[in-house]
Short mmCIF file of C-alpha atoms and ligand atoms in Angstrom, two decimals:
data_model
loop_
_atom_site.label_atom_id
_atom_site.label_comp_id
_atom_site.label_asym_id
_atom_site.label_seq_id
_atom_site.Cartn_x
_atom_site.Cartn_y
_atom_site.Cartn_z
CA UNK A 522 -58.17 98.77 157.59
CA UNK A 523 -60.33 99.96 160.97
CA UNK A 524 -57.73 98.81 163.41
CA UNK A 525 -55.57 101.87 161.99
CA UNK A 526 -57.60 104.04 163.81
CA UNK A 527 -56.30 102.58 167.19
CA UNK A 528 -53.05 102.18 166.49
CA UNK A 529 -50.78 104.27 168.50
CA UNK A 530 -47.86 104.88 165.69
CA UNK A 531 -44.76 107.21 167.31
CA UNK A 532 -45.45 110.87 165.48
CA UNK A 533 -42.13 110.11 163.25
CA UNK A 534 -44.63 107.70 161.26
CA UNK A 535 -47.15 108.55 158.89
CA UNK A 536 -49.71 105.53 158.49
CA UNK A 537 -50.77 104.28 154.82
CA UNK A 538 -53.25 101.57 155.90
CA UNK A 539 -54.87 99.11 152.97
CA UNK A 540 -56.14 95.92 152.35
CA UNK A 541 -54.74 94.07 149.32
CA UNK A 542 -51.35 95.17 147.51
CA UNK A 543 -48.95 93.55 145.20
CA UNK A 544 -45.94 94.35 147.76
CA UNK A 545 -45.85 97.52 150.21
CA UNK A 546 -42.61 97.66 149.10
CA UNK A 547 -43.98 98.68 145.48
CA UNK A 548 -46.10 101.15 146.92
CA UNK A 549 -44.14 102.63 149.01
CA UNK A 550 -41.05 102.82 146.09
CA UNK A 551 -44.28 104.36 144.65
CA UNK A 552 -44.96 106.36 147.68
CA UNK A 553 -41.20 108.06 147.72
CA UNK A 554 -40.16 108.55 144.00
CA UNK A 555 -43.78 111.26 144.42
CA UNK A 556 -41.63 112.56 147.26
CA UNK A 557 -43.64 110.96 150.38
CA UNK A 558 -41.54 111.93 153.55
CA UNK A 559 -39.56 109.97 156.16
CA UNK A 560 -41.91 107.86 158.19
CA UNK A 561 -44.63 107.09 155.94
CA UNK A 562 -45.35 104.12 156.81
CA UNK A 563 -47.57 101.20 154.24
CA UNK A 564 -49.30 98.34 155.75
CA UNK A 565 -50.97 95.86 154.16
CA UNK A 566 -53.66 93.14 155.32
CA UNK A 567 -52.21 91.37 152.39
CA UNK A 568 -49.73 91.30 149.75
CA UNK A 569 -50.10 89.18 146.33
CA UNK A 570 -46.40 89.61 145.22
CA UNK A 571 -44.71 89.54 148.50
CA UNK A 572 -41.03 90.12 147.61
CA UNK A 573 -38.08 88.10 149.60
CA UNK A 574 -34.47 88.18 149.42
CA UNK A 575 -32.16 86.98 146.26
CA UNK A 576 -35.41 87.49 144.11
CA UNK A 577 -37.85 85.38 146.36
CA UNK A 578 -41.30 85.60 147.09
CA UNK A 579 -42.97 85.96 150.68
CA UNK A 580 -45.87 84.10 152.19
CA UNK A 581 -47.91 86.95 152.74
CA UNK A 582 -51.48 85.84 154.14
CA UNK A 583 -53.51 87.90 156.25
CA UNK A 584 -53.04 87.96 159.70
CA UNK A 585 -49.48 88.46 159.52
CA UNK A 586 -47.35 92.04 159.58
CA UNK A 587 -46.55 93.56 156.47
CA UNK A 588 -45.47 96.62 156.30
CA UNK A 589 -42.61 99.28 154.38
CA UNK A 590 -41.05 102.42 156.15
CA UNK A 591 -39.68 105.15 153.63
CA UNK A 592 -36.88 106.56 155.87
CA UNK A 593 -34.64 109.50 154.02
CA UNK A 594 -30.61 108.85 155.67
CA UNK A 595 -28.90 111.16 155.44
CA UNK A 596 -25.69 108.90 154.28
CA UNK A 597 -24.73 107.36 150.85
CA UNK A 598 -26.55 103.92 150.20
CA UNK A 599 -23.90 101.31 151.33
CA UNK A 600 -23.78 102.76 154.15
CA UNK A 601 -28.18 103.44 154.99
CA UNK A 602 -27.77 99.78 154.40
CA UNK A 603 -26.65 99.40 158.44
CA UNK A 604 -30.54 100.48 158.42
CA UNK A 605 -31.18 96.61 157.77
CA UNK A 606 -29.68 95.81 161.05
CA UNK A 607 -32.08 98.48 162.52
CA UNK A 608 -34.79 96.74 161.15
CA UNK A 609 -33.64 93.64 162.25
CA UNK A 610 -33.13 94.81 166.30
CA UNK A 611 -36.71 96.57 165.66
CA UNK A 612 -38.57 93.54 164.97
CA UNK A 613 -36.09 91.19 167.72
CA UNK A 614 -37.03 93.20 170.35
CA UNK A 615 -41.16 94.32 169.54
CA UNK A 616 -40.67 90.02 169.25
CA UNK A 617 -39.27 89.64 172.71
CA UNK A 618 -41.50 92.39 174.28
CA UNK A 619 -44.97 90.14 172.94
CA UNK A 620 -43.41 86.85 173.23
CA UNK A 621 -44.21 85.19 176.64
CA UNK A 622 -40.92 85.17 179.01
CA UNK A 623 -38.36 82.33 178.55
CA UNK A 624 -39.34 81.91 174.79
CA UNK A 625 -36.03 82.08 173.17
CA UNK A 626 -35.64 84.97 170.48
CA UNK A 627 -32.57 86.13 168.46
CA UNK A 628 -30.90 87.20 165.62
CA UNK A 629 -29.45 85.24 162.17
CA UNK A 630 -26.62 87.47 160.16
CA UNK A 631 -27.52 89.44 158.30
CA UNK A 632 -30.93 90.79 159.43
CA UNK A 633 -33.37 87.30 159.88
CA UNK A 634 -35.23 87.35 163.15
CA UNK A 635 -35.18 83.71 164.56
CA UNK A 636 -37.68 82.29 167.67
CA UNK A 637 -37.04 79.20 169.14
CA UNK A 638 -33.88 78.87 166.63
CA UNK A 639 -36.44 79.12 163.64
CA UNK A 640 -37.13 82.42 161.17
CA UNK A 641 -40.32 84.74 161.88
CA UNK A 642 -39.33 87.74 160.26
CA UNK A 643 -38.13 88.89 157.00
CA UNK A 644 -36.16 92.40 155.89
CA UNK A 645 -36.14 93.66 152.52
CA UNK A 646 -34.52 96.69 152.31
CA UNK A 647 -34.58 98.69 148.17
CA UNK A 648 -33.31 102.19 147.40
CA UNK A 649 -35.63 104.35 145.52
CA UNK A 650 -34.67 107.23 143.20
CA UNK A 651 -36.86 110.95 144.53
CA UNK A 652 -36.43 113.37 141.56
CA UNK A 653 -34.84 116.40 142.92
CA UNK A 654 -33.07 114.71 145.89
CA UNK A 655 -29.96 113.86 145.92
CA UNK A 656 -30.14 110.96 148.69
CA UNK A 657 -32.13 107.80 146.92
CA UNK A 658 -34.79 107.34 149.63
CA UNK A 659 -34.52 103.71 152.03
CA UNK A 660 -38.08 101.89 151.81
CA UNK A 661 -37.23 98.93 154.68
CA UNK A 662 -39.59 96.48 153.95
CA UNK A 663 -40.43 93.97 156.97
CA UNK A 664 -42.67 90.89 157.12
CA UNK A 665 -43.10 89.24 160.28
CA UNK A 666 -45.25 85.69 160.73
CA UNK A 667 -48.27 86.40 163.17
CA UNK A 668 -50.72 83.89 162.82
CA UNK A 669 -49.12 81.85 159.94
CA UNK A 670 -45.75 80.29 158.64
CA UNK A 671 -45.30 79.58 155.10
CA UNK A 672 -45.74 75.52 154.23
CA UNK A 673 -42.51 75.49 152.43
CA UNK A 674 -39.63 78.06 153.12
CA UNK A 675 -35.72 78.17 152.10
CA UNK A 676 -35.06 78.04 155.93
CA UNK A 677 -37.44 76.34 159.07
CA UNK A 678 -39.94 79.33 159.20
CA UNK A 679 -42.36 79.90 162.51
CA UNK A 680 -44.97 82.54 163.74
CA UNK A 681 -45.14 84.01 167.00
CA UNK A 682 -48.96 83.05 167.81
CA UNK A 683 -47.03 79.58 167.76
CA UNK A 684 -45.34 80.18 171.17
CA UNK A 685 -48.16 81.74 172.57
CA UNK A 686 -48.24 85.02 171.43
CA UNK A 687 -51.69 86.82 171.58
CA UNK A 688 -51.02 90.23 170.34
CA UNK A 689 -53.21 91.50 167.47
CA UNK A 690 -51.20 92.80 164.64
CA UNK A 691 -51.91 96.63 165.24
CA UNK A 692 -49.89 95.59 168.58
CA UNK A 693 -47.32 94.36 166.62
CA UNK A 694 -47.45 96.87 164.23
CA UNK A 695 -46.78 99.50 167.54
CA UNK A 696 -43.82 98.08 168.47
CA UNK A 697 -42.30 97.34 165.21
CA UNK A 698 -42.57 100.77 164.98
CA UNK A 699 -41.19 101.93 167.85
CA UNK A 700 -38.72 99.63 167.25
CA UNK A 701 -37.22 101.24 164.01
CA UNK A 702 -37.62 104.92 165.47
CA UNK A 703 -35.49 103.56 168.22
CA UNK A 704 -32.64 102.42 166.20
CA UNK A 705 -32.87 104.63 163.53
CA UNK A 706 -32.31 107.29 165.79
CA UNK A 707 -29.33 105.78 167.54
CA UNK A 708 -27.48 104.92 164.00
CA UNK A 709 -28.41 108.45 163.15
CA UNK A 710 -26.96 109.38 166.33
CA UNK A 711 -23.56 107.24 166.53
CA UNK A 712 -23.65 105.92 163.43
CA UNK A 713 -23.32 101.65 163.32
CA UNK A 714 -21.26 100.80 166.23
CA UNK A 715 -23.98 100.75 168.62
CA UNK A 716 -26.40 98.85 166.19
CA UNK A 717 -23.35 96.44 165.81
CA UNK A 718 -22.64 95.79 169.27
CA UNK A 719 -26.30 95.31 169.84
CA UNK A 720 -26.84 92.90 167.28
CA UNK A 721 -23.95 91.48 168.51
CA UNK A 722 -25.15 90.86 171.87
CA UNK A 723 -28.36 89.24 170.11
CA UNK A 724 -26.82 87.05 167.44
CA UNK A 725 -26.78 83.52 167.18
CA UNK A 726 -23.72 81.28 165.78
CA UNK A 727 -20.62 84.11 166.66
CA UNK A 728 -17.98 81.64 167.62
CA UNK A 729 -19.73 78.49 165.56
CA UNK A 730 -19.24 76.53 162.61
CA UNK A 731 -21.94 77.56 160.07
CA UNK A 732 -22.35 77.46 156.60
CA UNK A 733 -22.51 80.69 154.16
CA UNK A 734 -24.29 79.77 150.87
CA UNK A 735 -23.76 82.68 148.53
CA UNK A 736 -24.99 82.41 144.35
CA UNK A 737 -22.65 80.05 143.45
CA UNK A 738 -21.03 78.35 146.21
CA UNK A 739 -21.38 77.19 150.03
CA UNK A 740 -18.64 78.54 152.37
CA UNK A 741 -17.87 76.50 155.50
CA UNK A 742 -15.96 77.90 158.50
CA UNK A 743 -16.35 79.43 162.36
CA UNK A 744 -18.29 82.88 162.30
CA UNK A 745 -16.28 85.09 163.66
CA UNK A 746 -17.41 88.38 163.76
CA UNK A 747 -19.44 91.11 162.06
CA UNK A 748 -17.08 94.17 160.52
CA UNK A 749 -17.89 97.20 160.82
CA UNK A 750 -19.89 97.78 157.89
CA UNK A 751 -21.83 95.10 159.20
CA UNK A 752 -20.46 92.71 156.66
CA UNK A 753 -19.85 88.41 158.05
CA UNK A 754 -16.33 87.73 159.05
CA UNK A 755 -15.58 83.79 158.34
CA UNK A 756 -12.27 81.44 159.24
CA UNK A 757 -13.08 79.84 156.58
CA UNK A 758 -11.02 76.23 154.97
CA UNK A 759 -8.54 78.12 152.69
CA UNK A 760 -8.57 81.49 155.14
CA UNK A 761 -10.08 84.57 156.72
CA UNK A 762 -13.65 85.48 154.30
CA UNK A 763 -15.56 88.82 154.34
CA UNK A 764 -18.85 88.22 152.73
CA UNK A 765 -21.29 90.87 152.33
CA UNK A 766 -24.39 89.14 151.55
CA UNK A 767 -25.53 85.10 151.71
CA UNK A 768 -27.28 83.02 153.63
CA UNK A 769 -26.08 81.28 157.13
CA UNK A 770 -26.79 77.86 158.40
CA UNK A 771 -26.39 76.74 161.66
CA UNK A 772 -24.11 73.48 161.99
CA UNK A 773 -25.09 73.16 165.75
CA UNK A 774 -28.19 72.71 167.93
CA UNK A 775 -28.89 75.20 170.15
C1 BTN B 1856 -36.36 87.95 152.89
O1 BTN B 1856 -36.53 87.19 152.10
O2 BTN B 1856 -36.05 87.19 154.26
C2 BTN B 1856 -36.99 89.47 152.87
C3 BTN B 1856 -38.57 89.40 152.99
C4 BTN B 1856 -39.33 90.79 153.09
C5 BTN B 1856 -40.47 90.65 153.26
C6 BTN B 1856 -41.11 91.99 153.37
S1 BTN B 1856 -43.52 91.99 153.68
C7 BTN B 1856 -43.73 93.35 153.45
C8 BTN B 1856 -42.39 93.66 152.53
N1 BTN B 1856 -42.88 94.11 151.60
C9 BTN B 1856 -42.64 92.88 150.28
O3 BTN B 1856 -42.81 92.53 148.75
N2 BTN B 1856 -41.53 92.75 151.18
C10 BTN B 1856 -41.30 92.69 152.40
#
């Protein structure tokens, strides 16, 4: 892509800019398996088979941002999964930087970014084994609705342009990349604690009634806190639950 040449990315990244791919996560996965270094950043103009959480697809028209970063954290996969919070913080901070002052941005557990209460971004972490490496690489896939939002979505969606953002894709990419480098660095230096605190400071719904949809059930309760690993603590009817994966829906406005 032509814009790639003008993209001022932190030196940590090595950009692989492509036109149409099936999924940037798929491309990054293949590169990681071949030994691509940490910081490899796959950016595509459009995806034909964008992957979402829980087996869903991801609407991927030109004009939106699709990227996947290869990281090689020195931690077991369960701990490295905390980096989905680093990605969410990166996108949140990029959106806040790009949007006009006064537009509300917040985070929805585990890693959705909301603008004025609607989902603007999705994050999908995958692991990729590299022959000869003790630990799998982490593929951090990020989609940001910059110019368009999906006509149908599991959660009400929006895009940055609908809230007055005028930044081009390369600018959004660079802002997200700076955030990944910043929050990945904080995690490497200080573990999950600083990310947990930063996430909670930007989160929507802590202390409020929520519904958590699991694959086979729906739980109502109060969103109490994040546990030290990033799981959601819910005071549900029938007792306290610690939830590792699910879709959150708010039951109050604002
Ligand atoms: C979600 O369901 O919220 C996660 C969506 C993640 C989409 C991004 S787009 C770039 C990367 N490549 C993919 O195939 N998926 C992720």
